[in-house]
Structure formats: C-alpha cells, structure tokens
Coordinates of C-alpha atoms and ligand atoms in Angstrom, one line a residue:
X6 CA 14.3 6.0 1.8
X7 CA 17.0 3.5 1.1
X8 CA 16.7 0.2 3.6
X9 CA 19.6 -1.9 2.9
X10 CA 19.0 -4.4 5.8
X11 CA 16.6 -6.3 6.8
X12 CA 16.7 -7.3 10.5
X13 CA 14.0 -9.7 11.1
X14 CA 13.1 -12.9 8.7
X15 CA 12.1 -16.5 9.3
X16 CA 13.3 -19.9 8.2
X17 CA 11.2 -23.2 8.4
X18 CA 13.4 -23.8 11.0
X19 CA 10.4 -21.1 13.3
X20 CA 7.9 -23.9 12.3
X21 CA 5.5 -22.3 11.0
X22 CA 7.4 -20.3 8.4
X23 CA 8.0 -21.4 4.5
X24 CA 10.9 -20.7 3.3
X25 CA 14.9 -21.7 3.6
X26 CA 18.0 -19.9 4.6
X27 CA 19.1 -20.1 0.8
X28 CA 15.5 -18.8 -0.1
X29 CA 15.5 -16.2 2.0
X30 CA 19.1 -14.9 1.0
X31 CA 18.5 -15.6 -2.3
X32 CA 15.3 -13.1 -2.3
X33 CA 17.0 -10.6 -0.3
X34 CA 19.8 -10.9 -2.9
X35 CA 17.4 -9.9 -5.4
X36 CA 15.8 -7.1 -3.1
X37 CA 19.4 -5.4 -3.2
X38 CA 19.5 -6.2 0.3
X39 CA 23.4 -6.0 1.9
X40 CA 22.3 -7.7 4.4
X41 CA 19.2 -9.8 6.4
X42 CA 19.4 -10.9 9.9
X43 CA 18.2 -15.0 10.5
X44 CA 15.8 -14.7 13.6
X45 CA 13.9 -17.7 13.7
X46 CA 11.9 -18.0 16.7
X47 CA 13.0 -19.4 19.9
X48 CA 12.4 -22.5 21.5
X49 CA 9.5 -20.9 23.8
X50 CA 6.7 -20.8 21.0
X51 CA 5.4 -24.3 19.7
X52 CA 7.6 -25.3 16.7
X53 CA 10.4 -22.5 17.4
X54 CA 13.9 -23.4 16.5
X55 CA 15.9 -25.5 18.9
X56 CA 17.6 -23.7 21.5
X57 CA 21.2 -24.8 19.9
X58 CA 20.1 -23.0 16.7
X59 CA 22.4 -20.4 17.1
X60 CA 24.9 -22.7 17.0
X61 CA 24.0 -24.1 13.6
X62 CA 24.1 -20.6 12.1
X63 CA 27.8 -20.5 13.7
X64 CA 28.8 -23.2 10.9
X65 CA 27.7 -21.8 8.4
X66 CA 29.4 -18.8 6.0
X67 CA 29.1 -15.3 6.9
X68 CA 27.6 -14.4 3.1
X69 CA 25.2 -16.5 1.5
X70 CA 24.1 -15.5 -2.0
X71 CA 26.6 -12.3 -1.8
X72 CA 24.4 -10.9 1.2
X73 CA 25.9 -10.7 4.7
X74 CA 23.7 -13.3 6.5
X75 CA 23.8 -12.1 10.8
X76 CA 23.2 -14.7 12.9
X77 CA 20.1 -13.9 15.2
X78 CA 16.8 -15.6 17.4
X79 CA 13.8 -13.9 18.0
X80 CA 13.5 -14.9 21.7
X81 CA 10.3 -15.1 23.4
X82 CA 9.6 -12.8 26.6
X83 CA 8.0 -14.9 29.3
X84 CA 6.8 -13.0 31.7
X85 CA 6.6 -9.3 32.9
X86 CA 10.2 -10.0 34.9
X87 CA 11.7 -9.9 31.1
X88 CA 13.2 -13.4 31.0
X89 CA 13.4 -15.0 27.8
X90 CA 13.3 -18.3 26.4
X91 CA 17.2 -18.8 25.6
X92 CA 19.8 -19.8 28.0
X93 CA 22.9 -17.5 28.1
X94 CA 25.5 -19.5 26.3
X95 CA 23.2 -19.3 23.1
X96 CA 22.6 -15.7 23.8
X97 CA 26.3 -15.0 23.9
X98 CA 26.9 -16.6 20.2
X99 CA 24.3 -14.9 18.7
X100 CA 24.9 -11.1 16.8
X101 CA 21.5 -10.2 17.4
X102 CA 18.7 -10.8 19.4
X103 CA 15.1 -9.6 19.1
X104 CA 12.4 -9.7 22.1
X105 CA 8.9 -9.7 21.4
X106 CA 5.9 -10.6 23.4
X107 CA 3.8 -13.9 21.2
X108 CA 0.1 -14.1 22.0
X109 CA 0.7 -18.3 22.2
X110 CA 3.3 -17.6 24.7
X111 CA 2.6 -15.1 27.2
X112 CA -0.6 -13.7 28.1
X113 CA -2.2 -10.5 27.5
X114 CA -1.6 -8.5 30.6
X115 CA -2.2 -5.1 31.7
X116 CA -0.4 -1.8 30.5
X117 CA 1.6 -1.6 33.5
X118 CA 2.9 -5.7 33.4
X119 CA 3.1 -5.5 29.1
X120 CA 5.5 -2.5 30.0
X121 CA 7.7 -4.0 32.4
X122 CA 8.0 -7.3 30.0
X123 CA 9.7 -5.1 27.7
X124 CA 11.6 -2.6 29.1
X125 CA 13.1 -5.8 31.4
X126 CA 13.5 -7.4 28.1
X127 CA 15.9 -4.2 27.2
X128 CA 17.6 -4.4 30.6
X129 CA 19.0 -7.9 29.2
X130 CA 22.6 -6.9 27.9
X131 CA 22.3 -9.5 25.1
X132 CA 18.8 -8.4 23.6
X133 CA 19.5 -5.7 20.7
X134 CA 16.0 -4.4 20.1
X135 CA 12.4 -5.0 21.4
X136 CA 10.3 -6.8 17.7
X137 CA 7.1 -5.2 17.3
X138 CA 6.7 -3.4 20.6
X139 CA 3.6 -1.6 18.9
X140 CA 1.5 -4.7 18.6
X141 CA -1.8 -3.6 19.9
X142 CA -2.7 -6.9 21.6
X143 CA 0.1 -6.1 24.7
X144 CA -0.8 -2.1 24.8
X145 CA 2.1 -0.7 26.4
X146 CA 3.4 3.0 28.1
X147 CA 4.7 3.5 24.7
X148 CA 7.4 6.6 26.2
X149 CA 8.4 4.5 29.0
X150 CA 9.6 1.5 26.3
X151 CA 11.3 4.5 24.9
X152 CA 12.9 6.0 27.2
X153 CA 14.7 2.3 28.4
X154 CA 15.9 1.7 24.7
X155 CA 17.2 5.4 25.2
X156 CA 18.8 4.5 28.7
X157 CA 20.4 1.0 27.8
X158 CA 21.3 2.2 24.4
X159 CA 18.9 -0.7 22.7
X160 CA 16.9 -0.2 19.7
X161 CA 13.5 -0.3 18.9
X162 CA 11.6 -1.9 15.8
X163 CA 9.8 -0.9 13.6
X164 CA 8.0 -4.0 11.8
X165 CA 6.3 -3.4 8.6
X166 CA 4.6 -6.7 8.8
X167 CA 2.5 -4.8 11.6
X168 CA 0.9 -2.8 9.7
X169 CA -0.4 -4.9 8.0
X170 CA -1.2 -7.7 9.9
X171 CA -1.2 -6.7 13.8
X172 CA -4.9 -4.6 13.5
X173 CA -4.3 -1.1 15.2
X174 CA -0.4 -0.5 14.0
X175 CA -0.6 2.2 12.4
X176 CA -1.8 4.2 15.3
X177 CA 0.6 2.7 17.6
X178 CA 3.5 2.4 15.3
X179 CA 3.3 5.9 14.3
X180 CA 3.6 7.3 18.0
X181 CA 6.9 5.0 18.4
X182 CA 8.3 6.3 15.5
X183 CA 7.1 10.1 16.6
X184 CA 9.0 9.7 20.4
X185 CA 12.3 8.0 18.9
X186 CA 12.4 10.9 16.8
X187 CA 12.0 13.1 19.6
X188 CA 14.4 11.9 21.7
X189 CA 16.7 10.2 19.3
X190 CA 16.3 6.8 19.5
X191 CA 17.9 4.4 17.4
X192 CA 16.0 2.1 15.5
X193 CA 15.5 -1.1 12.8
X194 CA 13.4 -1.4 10.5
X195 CA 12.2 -4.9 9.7
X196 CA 9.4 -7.1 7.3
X197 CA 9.2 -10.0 10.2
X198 CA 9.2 -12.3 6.9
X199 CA 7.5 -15.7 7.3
X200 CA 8.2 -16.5 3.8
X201 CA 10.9 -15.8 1.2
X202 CA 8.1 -13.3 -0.9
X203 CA 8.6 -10.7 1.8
X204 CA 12.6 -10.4 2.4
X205 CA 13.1 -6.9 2.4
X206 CA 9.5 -5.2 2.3
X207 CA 9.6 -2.5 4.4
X208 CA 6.9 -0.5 2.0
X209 CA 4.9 0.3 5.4
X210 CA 6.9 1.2 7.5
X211 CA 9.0 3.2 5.3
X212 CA 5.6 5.4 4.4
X213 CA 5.4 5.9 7.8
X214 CA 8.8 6.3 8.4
X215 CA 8.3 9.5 5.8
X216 CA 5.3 10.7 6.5
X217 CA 7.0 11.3 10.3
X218 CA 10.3 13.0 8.6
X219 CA 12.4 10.5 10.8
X220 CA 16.2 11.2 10.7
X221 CA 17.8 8.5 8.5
X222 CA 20.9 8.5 10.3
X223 CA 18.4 7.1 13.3
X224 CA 17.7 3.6 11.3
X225 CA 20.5 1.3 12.3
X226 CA 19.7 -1.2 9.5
X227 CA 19.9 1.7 6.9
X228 CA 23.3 0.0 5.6
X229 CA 25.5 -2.5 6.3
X230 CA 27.9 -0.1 6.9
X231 CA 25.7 1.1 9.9
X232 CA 24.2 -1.9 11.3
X233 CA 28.3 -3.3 11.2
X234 CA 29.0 0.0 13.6
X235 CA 26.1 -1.3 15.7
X236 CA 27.1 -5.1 15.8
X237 CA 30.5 -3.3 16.9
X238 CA 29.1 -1.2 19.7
X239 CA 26.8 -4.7 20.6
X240 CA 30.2 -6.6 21.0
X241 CA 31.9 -4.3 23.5
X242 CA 28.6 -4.0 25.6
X243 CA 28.0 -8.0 26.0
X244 CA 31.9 -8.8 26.5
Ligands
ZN318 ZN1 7.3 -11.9 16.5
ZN319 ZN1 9.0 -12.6 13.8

C-alpha cells in the first residue's frame, strides 16, 4: 500500500513536539513523501501554537525540501457542542483542519456527549477530518461518527500513532476502518508525528489498513494527486 501523504505532523511550534518545519520536510523528503500536512496544535492545549499560526505558514513557500508542505492546525474540540479552539478568520486561511478530542483539554465524558463532540466537530464546514476518533479514552458510537463524515462529506483518520500509543486502538481502529469500508467513507491516513523520526510511518495503520482489504481509492492522502482533488472539493465547500 503506497501512502504518499502524510496528513498529521508536529512542529515545536505544538510545544511539546521536537522537531522543525525544515526537519520535518526534510524527513518526509526522504520518506518519498509528496506531501505532509503542518498541524501543530491549536492554541487550546497548554503550549499549542498561537492562534495566528496559520498565518505564519501563509508566508512561507508552498514546497519545502521538494515536498508540498499544506498548511494545517489540529484544533482542539471543547466541548460536546463541537466548538473548537480557533476563531474563524484562522480557520478560513488554513487548507486543512483536524479535530480531535485532548485528554488535557476536554474531559472524558460519556459515549453519548464523546459522540456529539465529534460529529458537531464535522458539522463545522472548515474541519476536514475528525484525528484519532478511535482513541479509547473518549469511547464513542463509532457508526454514528461515521455516518456524519458520510453526511457532511468529511473524512475520517486513521492515525498510526494510535496503535501504538493510545492503549485499545487496535480494536477500535479496526471497526472504523471496517464501517468506512462499508459505507464508503473517505479517509487519511496519518503518523500524528511529534518528532521528525516518524514523518511518514504509517506501518500500523497500513497493516490494518490490509488486513481489512480497504479500497485504496478510499484514502484521500494516498497521493498528492488525490488529497489536491480533496483540497479542491474543501475550497468550494468553505467559500
Ligand atoms: Zn491529537
Ligand atoms: Zn496530533
């Protein structure tokens, strides 16, 4: 399975990440990445980036190290209405936005509330894709998260970092991966990098990815060429 984008990495600019833009690109460079999105936290979790940081990105060139570089935040959802920590006029700079739930943000809730924080996170025309909506700590209606990135033509990710590190993602993870399948859902497929090292490892999610026999024309970030026709489709529904 070829995964030529990787749409969720970290600067130091997150705080508590350890690597540069240029160390990042660089890396995903060398990955044979085409492209990596920049989604530094926003400014709801202690150290995120500033909320302006989208405009900083703006300045700088669209291909750093001969890899498209997309300019992105991982916003913070607040509560169980959806909102999220990034006022609109950064929102509507940005190419792509992630929503996740953070444990030093928001609280753990019930299924019912963790549900509604993300498919109200999805009902935002601005937010692209719900990040690591299988984290076991916010247990979710997992078909009901699905069926709203189905509705509002969002995405959902798949973060290999979860396997890994979020204990209980690989059960949860699989059954995402199982119902997008089903009901043709796009999705991205992301290493949630903290640090240059992981640019572009996907190895988990990609087994699973497999082991599921998931339909690669399903993966939005399989190519540039693909995640470009998304970014398209992303500018006509937030004009
Ligand atoms: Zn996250
Ligand atoms: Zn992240």
């Amino acid at each position: 399975m070829k995964l030529l984008v990787d749409t969720h990495t970290h600067t130091v600019a997150s705080g508590h990440a350890y690597s540069t833009l240029r160390e990042n690109a660089l890396f995903a460079a060398k990955k044979g990445l085409e492209a990596f999105c920049c989604t530094d936290h926003g400014p709801g979790i202690e150290g995120g980036a500033p909320d302006f940081i989208i405009s900083v990105l703006q300045g700088l060139p669209d291909i750093l190290e001969g890899v498209r570089m997309i300019r992105g935040c991982e916003l913070n959802i607040l509560d169980s209405e959806g909102n999220v920590d990034l006022p609109e006029k950064y929102m509507q700079r940005s190419e792509f936005l992630i929503a996740s739930m953070h444990d030093i943000v928001i609280p753990q809730d019930t299924v019912e509330k963790n549900t509604a924080a993300l498919v109200n996170a999805l009902r935002n025309k601005y937010v692209d894709v719900v990040g690591h909506p299988g984290n076991p700590h916010y247990p979710v209606h997992i078909e009901e998260v699905v069926d709203a990135a189905k509705k509002y033509d969002k995405l959902i990710e798949i973060n290999s970092h979860s396997f890994l590190h979020r204990k209980g993602s690989d059960k949860t993870c699989p059954q995402f991966i199982r119902l997008c399948k089903r009901k043709d859902v796009r999705i991205t497929v992301s290493s949630d990098a903290h640090a240059c090292y992981n640019v572009g490892n996907f190895e988990e999610a990609a087994r699973a990815l497999e082991a599921e026999g998931f339909p690669e024309e399903l993966i939005v970030s399989r190519s540039l060429g693909a995640f470009t026709e998304y970014l398209k489709e992303r500018e006509k529904r937030i004009k």
